Short mmCIF file of C-alpha atoms and ligand atoms in Angstrom, two decimals:
data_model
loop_
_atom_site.label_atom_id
_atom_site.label_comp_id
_atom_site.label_asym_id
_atom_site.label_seq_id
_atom_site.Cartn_x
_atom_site.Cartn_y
_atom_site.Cartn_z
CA UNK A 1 72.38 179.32 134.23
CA UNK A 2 70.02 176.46 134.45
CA UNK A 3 66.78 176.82 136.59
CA UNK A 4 63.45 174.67 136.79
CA UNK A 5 60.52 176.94 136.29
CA UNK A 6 57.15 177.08 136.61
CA UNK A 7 55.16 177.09 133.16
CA UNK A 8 51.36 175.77 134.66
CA UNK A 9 49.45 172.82 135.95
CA UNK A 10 51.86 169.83 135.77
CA UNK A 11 54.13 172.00 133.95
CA UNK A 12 57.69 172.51 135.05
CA UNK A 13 60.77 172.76 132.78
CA UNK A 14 64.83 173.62 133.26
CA UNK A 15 65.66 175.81 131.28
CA UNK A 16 68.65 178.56 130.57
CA UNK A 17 67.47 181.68 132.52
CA UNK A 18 70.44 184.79 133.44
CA UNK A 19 72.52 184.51 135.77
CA UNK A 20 71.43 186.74 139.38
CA UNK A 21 73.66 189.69 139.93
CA UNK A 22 73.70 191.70 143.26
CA UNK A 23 71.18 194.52 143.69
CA UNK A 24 71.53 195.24 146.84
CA UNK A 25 74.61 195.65 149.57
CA UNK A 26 73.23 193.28 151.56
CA UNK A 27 73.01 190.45 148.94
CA UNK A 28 74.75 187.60 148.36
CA UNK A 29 74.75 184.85 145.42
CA UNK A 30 75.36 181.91 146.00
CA UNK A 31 75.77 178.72 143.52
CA UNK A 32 73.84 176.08 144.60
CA UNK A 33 74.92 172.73 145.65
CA UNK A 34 71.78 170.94 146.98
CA UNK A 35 68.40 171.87 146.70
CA UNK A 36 65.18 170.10 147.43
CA UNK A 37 61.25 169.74 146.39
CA UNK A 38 59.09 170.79 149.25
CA UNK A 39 54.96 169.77 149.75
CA UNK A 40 54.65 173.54 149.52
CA UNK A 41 56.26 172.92 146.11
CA UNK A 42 53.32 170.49 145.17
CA UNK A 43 50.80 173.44 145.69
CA UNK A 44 52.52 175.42 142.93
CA UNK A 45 52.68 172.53 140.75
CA UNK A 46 48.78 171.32 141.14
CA UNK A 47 48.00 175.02 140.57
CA UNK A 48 46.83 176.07 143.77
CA UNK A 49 48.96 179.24 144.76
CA UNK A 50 47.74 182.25 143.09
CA UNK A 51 49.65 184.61 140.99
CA UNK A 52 52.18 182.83 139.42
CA UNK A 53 53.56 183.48 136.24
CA UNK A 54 55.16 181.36 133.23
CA UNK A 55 58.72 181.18 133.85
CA UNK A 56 58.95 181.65 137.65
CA UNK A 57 61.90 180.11 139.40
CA UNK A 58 60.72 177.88 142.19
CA UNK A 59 62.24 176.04 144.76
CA UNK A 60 63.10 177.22 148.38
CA UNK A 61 64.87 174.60 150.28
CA UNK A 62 68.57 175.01 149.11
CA UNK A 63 72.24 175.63 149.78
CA UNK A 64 75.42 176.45 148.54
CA UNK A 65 78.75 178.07 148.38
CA UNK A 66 79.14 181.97 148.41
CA UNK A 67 80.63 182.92 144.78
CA UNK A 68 79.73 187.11 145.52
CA UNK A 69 78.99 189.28 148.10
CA UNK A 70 76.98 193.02 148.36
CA UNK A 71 79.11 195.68 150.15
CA UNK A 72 77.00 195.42 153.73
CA UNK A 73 77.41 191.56 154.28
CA UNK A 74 80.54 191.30 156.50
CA UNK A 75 80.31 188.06 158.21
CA UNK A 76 80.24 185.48 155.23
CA UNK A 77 83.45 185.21 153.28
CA UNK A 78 83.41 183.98 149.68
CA UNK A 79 83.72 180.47 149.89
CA UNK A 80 81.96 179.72 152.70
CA UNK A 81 79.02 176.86 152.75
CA UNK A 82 75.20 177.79 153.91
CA UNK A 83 71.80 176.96 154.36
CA UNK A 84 69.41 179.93 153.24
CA UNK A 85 65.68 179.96 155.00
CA UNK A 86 63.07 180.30 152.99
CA UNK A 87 60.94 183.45 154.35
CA UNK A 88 63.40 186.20 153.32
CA UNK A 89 63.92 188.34 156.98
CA UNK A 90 65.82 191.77 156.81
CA UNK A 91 66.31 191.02 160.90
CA UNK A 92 65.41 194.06 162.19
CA UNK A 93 61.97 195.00 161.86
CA UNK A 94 59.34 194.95 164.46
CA UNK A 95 58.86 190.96 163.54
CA UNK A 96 62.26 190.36 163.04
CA UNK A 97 63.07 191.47 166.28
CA UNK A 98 60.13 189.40 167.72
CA UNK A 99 61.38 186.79 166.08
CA UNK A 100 58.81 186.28 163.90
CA UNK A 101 61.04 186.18 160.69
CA UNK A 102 58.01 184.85 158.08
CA UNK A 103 55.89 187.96 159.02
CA UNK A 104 59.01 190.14 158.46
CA UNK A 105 57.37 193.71 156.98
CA UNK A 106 60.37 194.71 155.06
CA UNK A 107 60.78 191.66 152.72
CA UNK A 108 57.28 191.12 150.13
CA UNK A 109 57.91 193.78 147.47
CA UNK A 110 54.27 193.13 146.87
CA UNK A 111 53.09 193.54 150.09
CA UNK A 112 49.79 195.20 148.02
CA UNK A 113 49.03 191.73 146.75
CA UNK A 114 49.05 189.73 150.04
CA UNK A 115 47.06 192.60 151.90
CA UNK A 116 44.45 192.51 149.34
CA UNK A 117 44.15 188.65 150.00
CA UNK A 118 45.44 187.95 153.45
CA UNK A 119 44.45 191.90 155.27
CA UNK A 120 48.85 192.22 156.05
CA UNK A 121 51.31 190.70 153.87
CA UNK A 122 54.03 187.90 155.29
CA UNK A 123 57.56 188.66 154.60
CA UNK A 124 59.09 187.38 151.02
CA UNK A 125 59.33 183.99 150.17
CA UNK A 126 61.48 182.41 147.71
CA UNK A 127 59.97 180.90 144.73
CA UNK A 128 56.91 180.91 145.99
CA UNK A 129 54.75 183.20 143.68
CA UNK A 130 54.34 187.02 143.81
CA UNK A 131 52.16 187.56 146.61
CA UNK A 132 55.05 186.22 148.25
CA UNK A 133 57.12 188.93 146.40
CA UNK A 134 58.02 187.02 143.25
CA UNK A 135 61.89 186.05 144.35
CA UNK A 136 63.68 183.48 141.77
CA UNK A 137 63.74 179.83 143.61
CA UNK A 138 67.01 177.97 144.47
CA UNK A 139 65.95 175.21 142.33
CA UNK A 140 68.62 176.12 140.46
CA UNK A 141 72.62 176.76 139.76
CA UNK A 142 72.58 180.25 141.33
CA UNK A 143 70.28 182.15 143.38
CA UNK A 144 70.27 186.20 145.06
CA UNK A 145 69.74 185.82 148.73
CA UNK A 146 68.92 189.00 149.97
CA UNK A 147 69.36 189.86 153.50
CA UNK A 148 72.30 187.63 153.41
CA UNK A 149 73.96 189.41 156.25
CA UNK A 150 71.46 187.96 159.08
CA UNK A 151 69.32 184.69 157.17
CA UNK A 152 72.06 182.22 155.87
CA UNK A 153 74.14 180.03 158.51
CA UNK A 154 77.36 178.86 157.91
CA UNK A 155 77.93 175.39 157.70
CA UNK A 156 80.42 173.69 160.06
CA UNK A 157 83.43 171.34 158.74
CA UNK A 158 83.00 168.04 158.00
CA UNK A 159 79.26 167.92 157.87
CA UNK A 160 77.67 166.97 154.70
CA UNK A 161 74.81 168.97 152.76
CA UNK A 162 72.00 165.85 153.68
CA UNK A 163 72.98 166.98 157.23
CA UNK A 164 71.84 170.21 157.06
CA UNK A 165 70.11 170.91 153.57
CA UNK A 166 66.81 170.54 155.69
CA UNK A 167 67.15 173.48 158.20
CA UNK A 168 66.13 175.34 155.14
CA UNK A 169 62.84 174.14 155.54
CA UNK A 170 61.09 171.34 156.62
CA UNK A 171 63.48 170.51 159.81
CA UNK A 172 62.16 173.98 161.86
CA UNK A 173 59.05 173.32 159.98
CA UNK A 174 58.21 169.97 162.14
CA UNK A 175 59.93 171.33 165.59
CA UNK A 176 57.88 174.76 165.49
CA UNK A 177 54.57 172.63 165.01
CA UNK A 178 55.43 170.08 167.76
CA UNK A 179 56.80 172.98 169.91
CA UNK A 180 53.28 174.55 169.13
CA UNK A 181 51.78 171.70 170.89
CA UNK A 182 53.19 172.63 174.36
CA UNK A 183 53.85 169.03 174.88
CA UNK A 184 53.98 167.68 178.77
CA UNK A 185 55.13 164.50 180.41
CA UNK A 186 52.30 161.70 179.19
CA UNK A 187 51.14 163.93 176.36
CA UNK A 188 49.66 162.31 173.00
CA UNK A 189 50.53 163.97 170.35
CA UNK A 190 48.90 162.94 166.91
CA UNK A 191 50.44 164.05 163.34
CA UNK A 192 48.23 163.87 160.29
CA UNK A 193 50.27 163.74 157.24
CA UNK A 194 53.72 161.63 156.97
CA UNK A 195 54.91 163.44 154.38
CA UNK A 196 58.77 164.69 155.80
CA UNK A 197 56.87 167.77 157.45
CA UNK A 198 54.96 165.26 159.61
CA UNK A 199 58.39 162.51 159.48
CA UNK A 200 59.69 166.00 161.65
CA UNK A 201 56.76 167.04 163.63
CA UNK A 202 56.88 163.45 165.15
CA UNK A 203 60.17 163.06 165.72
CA UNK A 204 60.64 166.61 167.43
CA UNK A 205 57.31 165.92 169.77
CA UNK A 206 59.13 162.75 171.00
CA UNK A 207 62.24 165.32 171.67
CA UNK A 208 60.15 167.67 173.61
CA UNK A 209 58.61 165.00 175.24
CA UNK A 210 55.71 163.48 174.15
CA UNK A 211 54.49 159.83 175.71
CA UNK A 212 53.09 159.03 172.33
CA UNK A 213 53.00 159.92 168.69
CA UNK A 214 50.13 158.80 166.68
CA UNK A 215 50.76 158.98 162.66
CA UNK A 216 47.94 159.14 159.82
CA UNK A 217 48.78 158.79 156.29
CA UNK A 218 47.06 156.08 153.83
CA UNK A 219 50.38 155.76 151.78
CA UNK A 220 52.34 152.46 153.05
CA UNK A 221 55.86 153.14 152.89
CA UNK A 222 55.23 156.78 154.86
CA UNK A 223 53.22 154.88 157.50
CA UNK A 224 56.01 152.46 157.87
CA UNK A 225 58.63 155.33 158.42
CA UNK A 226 56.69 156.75 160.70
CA UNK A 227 56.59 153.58 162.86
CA UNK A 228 60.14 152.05 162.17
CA UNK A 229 61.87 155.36 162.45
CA UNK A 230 59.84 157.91 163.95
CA UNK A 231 58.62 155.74 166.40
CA UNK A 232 54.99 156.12 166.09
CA UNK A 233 51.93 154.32 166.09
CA UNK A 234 50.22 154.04 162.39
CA UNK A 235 47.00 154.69 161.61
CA UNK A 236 45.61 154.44 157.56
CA UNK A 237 42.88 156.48 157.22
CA UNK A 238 41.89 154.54 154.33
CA UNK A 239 41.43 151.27 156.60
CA UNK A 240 40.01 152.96 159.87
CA UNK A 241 38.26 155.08 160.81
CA UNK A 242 40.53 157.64 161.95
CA UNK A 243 37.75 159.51 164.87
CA UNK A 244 36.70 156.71 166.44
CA UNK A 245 40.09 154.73 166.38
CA UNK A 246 41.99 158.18 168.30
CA UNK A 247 39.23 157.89 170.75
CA UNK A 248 39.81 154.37 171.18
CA UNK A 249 43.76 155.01 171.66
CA UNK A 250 43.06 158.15 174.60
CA UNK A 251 40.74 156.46 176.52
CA UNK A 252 37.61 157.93 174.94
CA UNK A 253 39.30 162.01 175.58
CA UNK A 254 40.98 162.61 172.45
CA UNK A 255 44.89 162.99 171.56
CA UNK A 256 46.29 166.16 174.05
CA UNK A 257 47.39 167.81 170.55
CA UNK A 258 46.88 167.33 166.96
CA UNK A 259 49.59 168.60 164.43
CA UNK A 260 48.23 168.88 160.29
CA UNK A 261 50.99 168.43 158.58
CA UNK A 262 48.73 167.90 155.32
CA UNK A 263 47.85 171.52 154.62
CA UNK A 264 45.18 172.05 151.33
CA UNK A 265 45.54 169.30 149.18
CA UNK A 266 44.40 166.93 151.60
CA UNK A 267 42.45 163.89 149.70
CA UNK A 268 39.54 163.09 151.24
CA UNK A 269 37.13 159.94 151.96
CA UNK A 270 33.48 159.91 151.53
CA UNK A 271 31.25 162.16 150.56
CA UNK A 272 32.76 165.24 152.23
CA UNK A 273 35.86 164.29 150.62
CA UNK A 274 33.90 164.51 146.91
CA UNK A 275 32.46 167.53 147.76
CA UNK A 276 35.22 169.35 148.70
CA UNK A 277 37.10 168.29 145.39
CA UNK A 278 33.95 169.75 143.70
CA UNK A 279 33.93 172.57 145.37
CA UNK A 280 37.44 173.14 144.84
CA UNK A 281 36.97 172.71 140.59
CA UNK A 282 34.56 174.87 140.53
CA UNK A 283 36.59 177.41 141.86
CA UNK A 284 33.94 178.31 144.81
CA UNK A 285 37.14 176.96 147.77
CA UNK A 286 40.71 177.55 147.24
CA UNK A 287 41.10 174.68 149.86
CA UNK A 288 40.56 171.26 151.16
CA UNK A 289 40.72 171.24 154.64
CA UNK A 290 40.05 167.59 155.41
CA UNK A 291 42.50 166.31 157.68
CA UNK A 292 42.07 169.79 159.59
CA UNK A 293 38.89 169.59 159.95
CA UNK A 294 38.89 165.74 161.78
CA UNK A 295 42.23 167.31 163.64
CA UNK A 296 40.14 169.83 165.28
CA UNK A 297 37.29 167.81 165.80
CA UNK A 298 39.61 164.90 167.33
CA UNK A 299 41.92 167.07 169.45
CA UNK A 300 40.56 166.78 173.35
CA UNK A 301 38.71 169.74 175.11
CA UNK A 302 41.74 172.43 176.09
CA UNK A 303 43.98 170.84 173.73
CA UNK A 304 46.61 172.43 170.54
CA UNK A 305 46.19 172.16 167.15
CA UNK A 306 49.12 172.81 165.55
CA UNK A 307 48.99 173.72 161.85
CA UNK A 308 52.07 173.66 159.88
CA UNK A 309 50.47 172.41 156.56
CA UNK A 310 49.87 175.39 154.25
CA UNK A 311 46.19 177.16 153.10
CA UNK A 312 46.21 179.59 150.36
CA UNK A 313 42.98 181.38 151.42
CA UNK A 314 39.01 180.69 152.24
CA UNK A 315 38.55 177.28 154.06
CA UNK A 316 34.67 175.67 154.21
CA UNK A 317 32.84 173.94 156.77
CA UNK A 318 35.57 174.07 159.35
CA UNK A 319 33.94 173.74 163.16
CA UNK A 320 34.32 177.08 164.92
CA UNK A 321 31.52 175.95 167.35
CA UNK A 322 33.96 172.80 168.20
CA UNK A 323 36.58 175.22 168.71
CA UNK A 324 35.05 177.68 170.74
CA UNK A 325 32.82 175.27 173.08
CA UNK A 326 36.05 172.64 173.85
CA UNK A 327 38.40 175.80 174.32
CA UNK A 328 40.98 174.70 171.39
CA UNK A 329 44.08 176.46 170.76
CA UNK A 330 45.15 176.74 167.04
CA UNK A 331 48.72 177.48 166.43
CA UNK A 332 49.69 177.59 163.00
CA UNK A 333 52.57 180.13 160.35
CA UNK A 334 55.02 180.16 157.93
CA UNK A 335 57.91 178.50 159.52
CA UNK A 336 59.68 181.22 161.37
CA UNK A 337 63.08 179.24 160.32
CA UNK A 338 65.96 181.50 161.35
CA UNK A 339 64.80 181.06 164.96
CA UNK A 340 66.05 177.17 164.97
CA UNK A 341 68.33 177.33 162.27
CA UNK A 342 71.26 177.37 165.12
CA UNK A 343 69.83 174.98 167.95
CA UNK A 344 68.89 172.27 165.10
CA UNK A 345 72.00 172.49 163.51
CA UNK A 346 73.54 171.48 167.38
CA UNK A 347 71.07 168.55 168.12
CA UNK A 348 72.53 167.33 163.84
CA UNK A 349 75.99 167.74 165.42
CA UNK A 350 75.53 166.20 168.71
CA UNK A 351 73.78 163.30 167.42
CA UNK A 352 70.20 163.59 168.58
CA UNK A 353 68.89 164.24 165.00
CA UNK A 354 69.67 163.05 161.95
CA UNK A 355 67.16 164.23 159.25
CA UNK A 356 69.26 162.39 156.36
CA UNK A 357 66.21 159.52 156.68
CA UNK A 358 63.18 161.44 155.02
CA UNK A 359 65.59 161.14 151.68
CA UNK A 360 64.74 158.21 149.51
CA UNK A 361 65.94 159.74 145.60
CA UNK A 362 68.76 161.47 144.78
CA UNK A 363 68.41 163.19 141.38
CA UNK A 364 69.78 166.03 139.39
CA UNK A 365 68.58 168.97 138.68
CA UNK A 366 67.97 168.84 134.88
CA UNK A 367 65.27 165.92 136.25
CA UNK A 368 63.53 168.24 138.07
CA UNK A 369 60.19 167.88 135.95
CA UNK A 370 60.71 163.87 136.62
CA UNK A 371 61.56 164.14 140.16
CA UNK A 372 58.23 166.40 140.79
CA UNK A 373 55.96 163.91 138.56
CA UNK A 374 57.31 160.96 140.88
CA UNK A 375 56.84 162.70 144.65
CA UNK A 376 53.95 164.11 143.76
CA UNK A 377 52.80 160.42 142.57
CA UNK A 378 54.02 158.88 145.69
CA UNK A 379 55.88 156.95 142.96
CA UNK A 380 58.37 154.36 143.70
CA UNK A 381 58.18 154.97 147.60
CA UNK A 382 59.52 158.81 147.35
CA UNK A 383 59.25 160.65 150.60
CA UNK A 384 62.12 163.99 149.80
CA UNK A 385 63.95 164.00 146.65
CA UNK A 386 67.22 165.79 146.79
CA UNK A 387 68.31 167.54 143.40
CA UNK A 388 71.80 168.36 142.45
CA UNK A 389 72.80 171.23 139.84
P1 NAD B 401 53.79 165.81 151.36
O1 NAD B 401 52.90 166.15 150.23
O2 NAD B 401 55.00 164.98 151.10
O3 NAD B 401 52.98 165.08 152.53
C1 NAD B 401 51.61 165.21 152.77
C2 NAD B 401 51.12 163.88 153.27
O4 NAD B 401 49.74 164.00 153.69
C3 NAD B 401 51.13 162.76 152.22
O5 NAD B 401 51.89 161.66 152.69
C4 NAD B 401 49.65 162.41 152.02
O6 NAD B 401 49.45 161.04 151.74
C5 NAD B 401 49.08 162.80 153.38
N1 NAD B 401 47.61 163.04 153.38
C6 NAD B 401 46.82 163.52 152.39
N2 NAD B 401 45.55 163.61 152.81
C7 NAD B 401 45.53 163.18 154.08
C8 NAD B 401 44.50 163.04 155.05
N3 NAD B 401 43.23 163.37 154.77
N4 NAD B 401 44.83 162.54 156.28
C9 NAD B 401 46.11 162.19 156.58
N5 NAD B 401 47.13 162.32 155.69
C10 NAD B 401 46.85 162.81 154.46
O7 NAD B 401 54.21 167.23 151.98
P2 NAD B 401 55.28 167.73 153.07
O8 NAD B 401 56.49 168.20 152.36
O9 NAD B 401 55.41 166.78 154.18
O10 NAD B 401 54.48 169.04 153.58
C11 NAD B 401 53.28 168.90 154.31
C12 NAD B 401 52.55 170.24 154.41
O11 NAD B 401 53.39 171.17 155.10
C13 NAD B 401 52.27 170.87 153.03
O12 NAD B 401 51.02 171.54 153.08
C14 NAD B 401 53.37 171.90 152.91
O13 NAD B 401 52.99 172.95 152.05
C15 NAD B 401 53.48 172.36 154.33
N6 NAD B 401 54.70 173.07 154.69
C16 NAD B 401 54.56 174.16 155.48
C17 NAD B 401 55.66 174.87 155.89
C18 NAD B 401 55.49 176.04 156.80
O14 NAD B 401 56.35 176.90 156.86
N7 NAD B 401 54.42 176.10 157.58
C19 NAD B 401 56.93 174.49 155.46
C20 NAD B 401 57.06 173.34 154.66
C21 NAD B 401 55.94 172.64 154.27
ZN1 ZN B 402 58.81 174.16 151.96
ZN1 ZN B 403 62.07 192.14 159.13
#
């Protein structure tokens, strides 16, 4: 089959890799029909996840028909459509059963790795290096979903893959961080990051009812989603000064939550900004926490910071003295996905979400090295590019 893979920095290619076969009774393989590039797929590309290896399959926002099934998965049929989550759950561990499905104990194969790194490993992830337990992507035509009997959800009828192609990922991505926020009547909710995890996150704290959404982002067209579609009030960090104007905006307190949905590529201004790229080169950070470090700083006394951007590991200069004297909460995870797989897919059908806006190219999947060269550029006003095998 074809598959893009990982071959470095700036480096992917599709190629002809073999086909997946079931190892396990409770696998299923399904051939993929949509399949997306995530920010968490940017990470990979700019070199900044550890442990991965030429000729890794990535990708792990995708869906598809079921073309085989392991003995153990009775409730798909062949034939039937589904989204797959990304953090690989076998449902019934001590996580899974807390619901906490990208913590699941039973999925990382290299567990070893992460503990070494992290102190406990999350559960699997697909295409998303070997700490995460080295699973092939879906950014390709076929993929092995293990644990197929209690991750995938069947799609209904008549909807299309846009609908629902995002409850893979990014969709429970930017409801769990605005439900992180614990959002009450008059609350002021501001999202760093209008990338399609923050295009979400502000949408879903207006759902759970939020007064007003604040968005930062210095890239134009993102900004201008954010306002015209999300509803929320812009903010270019490369115009304004983003403390003082938040202040400004709360009355002098400070937004009631703060969501970064930025994670460790954040670019930064000034001369923080320069040294944490330095730092970063010479290999003495793994991350740069800018935008989380103004979040937490910003956020008002008592408030949530909500962290759905990713960090791969030891993060500098962050304010634990803000934290602990203005009694922050920090909320933060791999999106636990198979929670709001189901209740998302109802608010698609009954019309109070329609996440089909984030997408602005449409590609195929043999442009895969292309389509990451032009979202990671911000080229040509890409926000999500969908890829078709
Ligand atoms: P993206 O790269 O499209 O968006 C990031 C946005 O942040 C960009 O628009 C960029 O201009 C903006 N930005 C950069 N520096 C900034 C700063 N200092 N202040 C404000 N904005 C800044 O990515 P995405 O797909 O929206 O994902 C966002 C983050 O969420 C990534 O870190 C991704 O890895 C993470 N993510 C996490 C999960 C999870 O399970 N927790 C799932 C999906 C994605
Ligand atoms: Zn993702
Ligand atoms: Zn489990």
């Amino acid at each position: 089959m074809r598959a893009n893979c990982w071959y470095g920095i700036n480096d992917v290619r599709v190629t002809n890799v073999p086909d997946p076969t079931i190892l396990n009774p409770r696998d299923a393989i399904v051939k993929i029909t949509s399949t997306a590039i995530c920010g968490s797929d940017l990470h990979l590309y700019d070199g900044f996840i550890p442990t991965m290896e030429k000729g890794d399959i990535i990708g792990h926002e995708f869906m598809g028909e079921i073309v085989e099934l392991g003995s153990e998965v009775t409730n798909l049929k062949i034939g039937d459509r589904v989204v797959v989550p990304f953090p690989i759950a076998c449902g019934h561990c001590f996580f899974c059963e807390e619901k906490l499905y990208s913590v699941c104990e039973n999925s990382n194969p290299n567990a070893w790795m992460a503990e070494k790194m992290w102190g406990h490993s999350p559960s699997g992830i697909f295409g998303y290096s070997h700490l995460t337990g080295g699973y092939a992507g879906g950014q390709a035509e076929y993929a092995r979903v293990p644990y197929a009997d209690v991750g995938p959800i069947k799609v209904p009828d008549g909807m299309t893959d846009e609908q629902v192609l995002f409850l893979s990922d990014i969709l429970p991505t930017g409801y769990m961080a605005a439900e992180a926020c614990e959002i009450k009547p008059g609350h002021v909710v501001a999202v760093w990051g209008c990338g399609p995890v923050g295009q979400f996150a502000m949408q879903s704290a207006y759902l759970l009812g939020a007064e007003r959404v604040i968005a930062i982002d210095r890239v134009p067209a993102r900004l201008r989603m954010a306002r015209d579609i999300c509803k929320a009030e812009p903010l270019d960090y490369a115009q304004v000064d983003v403390a003082e104007a938040l202040k400004q905006m709360t009355g002098g307190r400070g937004p009631d939550a703060c969501i970064d949905a930025v994670g460790l590529e954040a670019h930064g201004m000034g001369v923080v900004g320069v040294y944490d790229k330095v730092k970063a080169a010479m290999m003495m950070q793994t991350d740069r926490p800018t935008a989380l470090r103004e979040a937490l700083m910003a956020c008002r006394n008592g408030g949530v910071v909500s962290v759905p951007g990713v960090y791969g590991g030891f993060l500098d200069k962050i304010p634990f003295g803000s934290i602990m004297n203005r009694s922050l909460t920090i909320k933060t995870g791999q999106t636990h996905v198979q929670r709001y797989m189901q209740p998302l897919l109802e608010r698609i059908q009954n019309g109070e979400l329609d996440p089909t806006f984030v997408i602005t190219h449409r590609m195929s999947l043999e442009e895969a090295p292309l389509a990451y060269e032009i979202f990671k550029k911000k080229q040509d006003e890409c926000i999500k590019v969908v890829l078709k095998p």
